[in-house]
PDB file of C-alpha atoms in Angstrom:
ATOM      1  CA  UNK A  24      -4.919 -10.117  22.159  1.00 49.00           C
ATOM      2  CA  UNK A  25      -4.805 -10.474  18.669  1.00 56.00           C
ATOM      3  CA  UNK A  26      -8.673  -9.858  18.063  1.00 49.00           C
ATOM      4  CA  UNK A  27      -8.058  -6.736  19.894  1.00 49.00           C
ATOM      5  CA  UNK A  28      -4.978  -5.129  18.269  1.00 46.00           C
ATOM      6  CA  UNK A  29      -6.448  -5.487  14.644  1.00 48.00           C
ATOM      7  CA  UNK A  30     -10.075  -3.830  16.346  1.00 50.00           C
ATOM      8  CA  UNK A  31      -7.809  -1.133  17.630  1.00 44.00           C
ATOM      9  CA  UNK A  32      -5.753  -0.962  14.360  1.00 47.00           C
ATOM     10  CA  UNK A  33      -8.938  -0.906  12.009  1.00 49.00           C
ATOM     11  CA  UNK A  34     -10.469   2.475  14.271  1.00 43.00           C
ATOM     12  CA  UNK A  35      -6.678   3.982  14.010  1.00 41.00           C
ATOM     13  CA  UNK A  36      -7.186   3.575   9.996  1.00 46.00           C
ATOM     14  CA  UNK A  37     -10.266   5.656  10.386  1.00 43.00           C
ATOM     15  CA  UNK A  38      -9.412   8.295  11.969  1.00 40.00           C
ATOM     16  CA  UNK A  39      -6.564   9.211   9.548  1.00 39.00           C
ATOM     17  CA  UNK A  40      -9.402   9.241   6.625  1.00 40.00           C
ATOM     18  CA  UNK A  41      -8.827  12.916   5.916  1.00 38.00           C
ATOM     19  CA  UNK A  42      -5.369  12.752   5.550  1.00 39.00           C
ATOM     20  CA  UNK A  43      -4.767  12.871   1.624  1.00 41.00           C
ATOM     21  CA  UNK A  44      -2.504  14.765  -1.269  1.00 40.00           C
ATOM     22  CA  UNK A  45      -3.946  16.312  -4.447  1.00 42.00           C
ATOM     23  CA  UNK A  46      -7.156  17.868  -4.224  1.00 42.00           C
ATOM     24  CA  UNK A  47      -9.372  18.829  -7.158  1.00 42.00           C
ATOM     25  CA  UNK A  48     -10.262  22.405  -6.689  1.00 47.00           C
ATOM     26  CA  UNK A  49     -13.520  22.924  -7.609  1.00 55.00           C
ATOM     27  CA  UNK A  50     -15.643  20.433  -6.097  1.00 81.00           C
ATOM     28  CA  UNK A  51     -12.475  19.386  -3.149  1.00 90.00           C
ATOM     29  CA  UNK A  52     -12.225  16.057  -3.574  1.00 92.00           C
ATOM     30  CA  UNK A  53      -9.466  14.606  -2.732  1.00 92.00           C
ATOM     31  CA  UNK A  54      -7.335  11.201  -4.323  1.00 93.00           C
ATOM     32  CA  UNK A  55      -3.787  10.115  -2.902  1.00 92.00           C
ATOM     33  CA  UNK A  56      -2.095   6.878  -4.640  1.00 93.00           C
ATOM     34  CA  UNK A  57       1.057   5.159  -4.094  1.00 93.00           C
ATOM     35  CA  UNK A  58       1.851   2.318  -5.682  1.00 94.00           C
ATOM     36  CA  UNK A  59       4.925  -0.509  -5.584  1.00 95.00           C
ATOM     37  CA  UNK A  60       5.420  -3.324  -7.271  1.00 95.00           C
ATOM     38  CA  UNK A  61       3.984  -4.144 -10.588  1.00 94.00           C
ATOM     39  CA  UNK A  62       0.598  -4.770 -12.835  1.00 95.00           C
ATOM     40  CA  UNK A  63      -1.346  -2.882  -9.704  1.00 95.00           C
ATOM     41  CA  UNK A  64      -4.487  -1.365 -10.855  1.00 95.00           C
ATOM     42  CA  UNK A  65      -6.943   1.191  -9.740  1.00 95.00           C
ATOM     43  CA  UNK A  66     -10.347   2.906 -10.953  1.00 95.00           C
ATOM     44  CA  UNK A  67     -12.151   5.579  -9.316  1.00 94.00           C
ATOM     45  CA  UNK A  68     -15.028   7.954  -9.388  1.00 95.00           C
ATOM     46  CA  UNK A  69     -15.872  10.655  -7.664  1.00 94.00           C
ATOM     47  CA  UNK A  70     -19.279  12.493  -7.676  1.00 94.00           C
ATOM     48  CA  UNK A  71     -19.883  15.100  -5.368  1.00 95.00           C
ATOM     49  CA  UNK A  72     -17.733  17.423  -3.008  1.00 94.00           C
ATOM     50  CA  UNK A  73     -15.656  16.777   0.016  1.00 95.00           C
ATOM     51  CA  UNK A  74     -14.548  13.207  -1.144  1.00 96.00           C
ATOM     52  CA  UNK A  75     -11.152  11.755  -0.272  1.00 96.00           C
ATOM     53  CA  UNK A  76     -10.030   8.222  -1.788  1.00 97.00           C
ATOM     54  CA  UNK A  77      -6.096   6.936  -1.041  1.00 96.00           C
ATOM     55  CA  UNK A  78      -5.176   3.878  -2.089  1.00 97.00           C
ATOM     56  CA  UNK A  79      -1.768   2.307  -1.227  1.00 97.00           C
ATOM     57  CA  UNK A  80      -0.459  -1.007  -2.970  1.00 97.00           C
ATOM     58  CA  UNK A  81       2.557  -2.654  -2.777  1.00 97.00           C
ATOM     59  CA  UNK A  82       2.718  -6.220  -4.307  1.00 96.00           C
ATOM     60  CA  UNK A  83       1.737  -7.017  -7.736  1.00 97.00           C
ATOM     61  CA  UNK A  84      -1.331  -8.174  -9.800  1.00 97.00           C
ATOM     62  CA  UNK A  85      -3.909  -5.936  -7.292  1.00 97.00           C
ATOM     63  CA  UNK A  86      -6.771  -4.204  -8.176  1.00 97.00           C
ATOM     64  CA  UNK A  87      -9.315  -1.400  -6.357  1.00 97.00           C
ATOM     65  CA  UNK A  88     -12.096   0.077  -7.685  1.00 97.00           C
ATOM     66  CA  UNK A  89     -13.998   3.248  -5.694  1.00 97.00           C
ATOM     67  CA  UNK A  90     -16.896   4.884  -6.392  1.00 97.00           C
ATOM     68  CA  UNK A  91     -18.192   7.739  -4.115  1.00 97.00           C
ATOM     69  CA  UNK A  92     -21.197  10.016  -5.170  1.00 97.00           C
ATOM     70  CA  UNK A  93     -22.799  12.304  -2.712  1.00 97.00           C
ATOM     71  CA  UNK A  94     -20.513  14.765  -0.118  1.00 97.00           C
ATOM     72  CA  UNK A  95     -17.381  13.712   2.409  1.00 97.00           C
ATOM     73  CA  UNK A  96     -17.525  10.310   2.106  1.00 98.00           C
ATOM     74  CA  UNK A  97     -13.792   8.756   2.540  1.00 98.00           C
ATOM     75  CA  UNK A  98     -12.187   5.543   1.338  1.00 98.00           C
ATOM     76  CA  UNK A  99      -8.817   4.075   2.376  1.00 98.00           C
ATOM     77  CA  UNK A 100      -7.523   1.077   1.341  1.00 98.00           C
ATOM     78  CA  UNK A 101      -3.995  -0.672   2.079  1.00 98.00           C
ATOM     79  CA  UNK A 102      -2.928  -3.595  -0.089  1.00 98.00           C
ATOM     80  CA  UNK A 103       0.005  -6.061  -0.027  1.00 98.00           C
ATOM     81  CA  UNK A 104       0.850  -8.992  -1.588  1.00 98.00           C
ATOM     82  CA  UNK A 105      -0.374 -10.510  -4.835  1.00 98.00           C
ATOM     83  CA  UNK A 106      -3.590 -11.094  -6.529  1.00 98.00           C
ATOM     84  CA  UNK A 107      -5.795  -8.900  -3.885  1.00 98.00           C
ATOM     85  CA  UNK A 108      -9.458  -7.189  -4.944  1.00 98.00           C
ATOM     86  CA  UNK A 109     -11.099  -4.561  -3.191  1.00 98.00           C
ATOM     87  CA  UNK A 110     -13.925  -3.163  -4.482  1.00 98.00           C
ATOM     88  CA  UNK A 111     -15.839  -0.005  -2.650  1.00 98.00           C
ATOM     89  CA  UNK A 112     -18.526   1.800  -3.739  1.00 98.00           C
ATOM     90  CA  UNK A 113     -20.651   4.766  -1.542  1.00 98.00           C
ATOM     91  CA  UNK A 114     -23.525   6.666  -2.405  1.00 98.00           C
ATOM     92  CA  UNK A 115     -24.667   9.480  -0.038  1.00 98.00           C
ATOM     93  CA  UNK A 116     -22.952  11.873   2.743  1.00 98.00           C
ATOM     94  CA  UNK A 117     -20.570  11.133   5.401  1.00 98.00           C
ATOM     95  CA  UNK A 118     -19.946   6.965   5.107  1.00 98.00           C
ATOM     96  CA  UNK A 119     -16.317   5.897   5.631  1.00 98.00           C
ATOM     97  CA  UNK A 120     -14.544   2.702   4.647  1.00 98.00           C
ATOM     98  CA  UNK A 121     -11.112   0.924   5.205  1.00 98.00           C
ATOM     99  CA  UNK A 122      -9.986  -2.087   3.650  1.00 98.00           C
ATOM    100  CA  UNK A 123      -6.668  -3.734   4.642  1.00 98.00           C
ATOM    101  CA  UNK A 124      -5.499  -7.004   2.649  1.00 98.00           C
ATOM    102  CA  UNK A 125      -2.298  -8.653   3.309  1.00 98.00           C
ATOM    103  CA  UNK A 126      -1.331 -11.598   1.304  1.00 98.00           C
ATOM    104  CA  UNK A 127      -3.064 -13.841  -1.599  1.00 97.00           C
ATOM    105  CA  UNK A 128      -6.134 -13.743  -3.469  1.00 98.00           C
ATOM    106  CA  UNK A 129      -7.822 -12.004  -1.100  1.00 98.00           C
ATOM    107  CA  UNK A 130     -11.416 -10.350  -2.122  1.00 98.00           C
ATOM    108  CA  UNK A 131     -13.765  -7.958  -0.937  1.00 98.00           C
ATOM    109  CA  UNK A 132     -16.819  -5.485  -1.756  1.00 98.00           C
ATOM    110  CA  UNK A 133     -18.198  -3.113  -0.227  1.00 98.00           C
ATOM    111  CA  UNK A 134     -21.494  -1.119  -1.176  1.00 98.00           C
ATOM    112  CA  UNK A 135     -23.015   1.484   1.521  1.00 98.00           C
ATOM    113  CA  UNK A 136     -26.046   3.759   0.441  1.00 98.00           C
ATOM    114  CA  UNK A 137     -27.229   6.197   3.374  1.00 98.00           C
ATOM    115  CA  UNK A 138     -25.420   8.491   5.641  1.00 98.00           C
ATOM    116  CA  UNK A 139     -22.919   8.244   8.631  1.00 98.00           C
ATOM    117  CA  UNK A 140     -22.332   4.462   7.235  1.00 98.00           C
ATOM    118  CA  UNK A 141     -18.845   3.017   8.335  1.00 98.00           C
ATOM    119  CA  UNK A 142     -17.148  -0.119   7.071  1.00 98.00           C
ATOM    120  CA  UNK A 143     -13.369  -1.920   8.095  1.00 98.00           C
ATOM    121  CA  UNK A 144     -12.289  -4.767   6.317  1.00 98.00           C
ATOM    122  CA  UNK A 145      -9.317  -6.533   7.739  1.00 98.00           C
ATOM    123  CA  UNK A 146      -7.798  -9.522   5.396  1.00 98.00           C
ATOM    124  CA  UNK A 147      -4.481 -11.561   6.426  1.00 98.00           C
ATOM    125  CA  UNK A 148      -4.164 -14.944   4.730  1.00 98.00           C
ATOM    126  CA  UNK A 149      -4.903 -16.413   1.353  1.00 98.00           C
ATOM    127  CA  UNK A 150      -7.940 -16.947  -0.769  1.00 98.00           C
ATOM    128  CA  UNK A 151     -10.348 -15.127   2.402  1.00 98.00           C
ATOM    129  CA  UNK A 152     -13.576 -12.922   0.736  1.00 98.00           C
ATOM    130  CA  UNK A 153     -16.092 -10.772   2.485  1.00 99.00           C
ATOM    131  CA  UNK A 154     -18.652  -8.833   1.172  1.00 99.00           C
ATOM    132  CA  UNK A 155     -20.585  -6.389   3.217  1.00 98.00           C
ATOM    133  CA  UNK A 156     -23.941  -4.243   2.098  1.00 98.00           C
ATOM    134  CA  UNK A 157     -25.419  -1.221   4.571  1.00 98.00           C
ATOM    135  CA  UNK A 158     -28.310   0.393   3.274  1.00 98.00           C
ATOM    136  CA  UNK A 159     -29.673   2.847   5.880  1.00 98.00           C
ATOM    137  CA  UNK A 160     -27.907   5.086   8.363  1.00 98.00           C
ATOM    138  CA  UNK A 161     -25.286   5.005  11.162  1.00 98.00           C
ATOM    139  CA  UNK A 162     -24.919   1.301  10.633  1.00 98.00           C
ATOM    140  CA  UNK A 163     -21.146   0.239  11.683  1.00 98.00           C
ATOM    141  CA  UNK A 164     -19.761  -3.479  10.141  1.00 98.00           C
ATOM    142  CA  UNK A 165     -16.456  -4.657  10.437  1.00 98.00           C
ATOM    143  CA  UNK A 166     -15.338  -8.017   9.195  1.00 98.00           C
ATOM    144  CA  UNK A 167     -12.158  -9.389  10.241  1.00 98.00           C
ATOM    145  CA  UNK A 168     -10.163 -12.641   8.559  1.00 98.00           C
ATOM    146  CA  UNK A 169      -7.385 -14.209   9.396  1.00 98.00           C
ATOM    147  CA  UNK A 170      -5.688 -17.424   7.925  1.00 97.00           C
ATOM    148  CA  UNK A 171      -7.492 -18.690   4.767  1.00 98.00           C
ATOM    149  CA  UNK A 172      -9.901 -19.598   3.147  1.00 98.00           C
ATOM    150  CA  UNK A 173     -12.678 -17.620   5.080  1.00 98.00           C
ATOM    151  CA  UNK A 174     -15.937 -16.080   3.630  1.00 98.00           C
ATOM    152  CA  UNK A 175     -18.055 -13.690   5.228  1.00 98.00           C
ATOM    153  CA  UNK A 176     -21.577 -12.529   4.145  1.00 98.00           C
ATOM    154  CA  UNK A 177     -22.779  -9.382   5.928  1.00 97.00           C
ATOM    155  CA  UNK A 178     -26.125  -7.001   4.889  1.00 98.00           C
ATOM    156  CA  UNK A 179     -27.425  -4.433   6.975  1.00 98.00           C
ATOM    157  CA  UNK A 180     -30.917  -2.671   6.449  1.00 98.00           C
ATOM    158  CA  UNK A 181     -32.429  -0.154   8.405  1.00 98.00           C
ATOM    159  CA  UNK A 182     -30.835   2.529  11.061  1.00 97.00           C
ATOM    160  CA  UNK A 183     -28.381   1.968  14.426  1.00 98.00           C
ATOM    161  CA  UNK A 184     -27.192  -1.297  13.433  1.00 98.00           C
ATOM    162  CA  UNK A 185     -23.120  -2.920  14.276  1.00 98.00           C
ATOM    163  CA  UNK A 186     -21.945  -5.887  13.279  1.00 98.00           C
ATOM    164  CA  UNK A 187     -18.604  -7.692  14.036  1.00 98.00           C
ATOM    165  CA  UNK A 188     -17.530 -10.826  12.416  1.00 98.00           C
ATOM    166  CA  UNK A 189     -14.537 -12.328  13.369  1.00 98.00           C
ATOM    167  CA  UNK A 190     -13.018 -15.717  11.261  1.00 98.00           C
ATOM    168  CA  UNK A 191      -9.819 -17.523  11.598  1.00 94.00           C
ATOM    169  CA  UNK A 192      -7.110 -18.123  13.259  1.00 79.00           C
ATOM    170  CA  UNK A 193      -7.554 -15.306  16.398  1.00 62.00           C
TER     171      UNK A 193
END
């Protein structure tokens, strides 16, 4: 039951992608970032048009870095607790990627080079790390982690391809 509320609350995260504040004018993209808590930290770049980043942190000690180049790719990511890393970077048109992290020293990256590319990231626990690399189109991988100490290794080449990984206590 579990397994399938944080499925079901990962695809709810994407579809409120295009829900964001300030937009830059000129090109449209589009950056929304609330922050609580202290020593928080973000970087971001965005190349391109139709781009929308938010980033929400509450904790302290967390840091996000995303880097979007190409048109309408989206990023949301949703931190709390202390010590967390998420690190996103997208290069082409139309990829889409969510990152939740609740709790400690939690770590993840994810790079996606194509088109119509999506990525979820779900993180409860301590010390838990995935990294996940789709270089193609319409590839789909979600990585879920719950408890500690888990580490998940995902690459995806190629066209069509889904992955699930599930680790923890479920």
């Amino acid at each position: 039951m579990k397994t399938r509320f944080l499925i079901a609350s990962a695809l709810a995260a994407v579809s409120i992608l295009g829900t964001v504040g300030a937009a830059d004018a000129q090109s449209r993209n589009r950056v929304s970032v609330a922050q609580q808590g202290y020593q928080n930290d973000i970087a971001g770049r965005q190349t391109g048009h139709r781009q929308s980043m938010v980033i929400n942190q509450r904790g302290e000690r967390q840091y996000v870095t995303v880097i979007q180049d190409g048109a309408r790719n989206g990023t949301t990511v949703g931190q709390n607790g202390r010590y967390n890393e998420a690190h996103v970077d997208q290069f082409g048109r139309s990829n889409d990627a969510v990152v939740g992290q609740q709790g400690y020293n939690n770590y993840t990256r994810n790079i996606q080079t194509g088109n119509r590319n999506i990525v979820g990231v779900s993180q409860m626990g301590r010390n838990n790390t995935a990294v996940t690399d789709q270089y193609g189109s319409n590839n789909a991988a979600g990585v879920i982690q719950v408890g500690n100490g888990n580490s998940a290794n995902l690459r995806q080449t190629g066209s069509g391809n889904v992955t699930l990984i599930i680790q923890g206590d479920h």
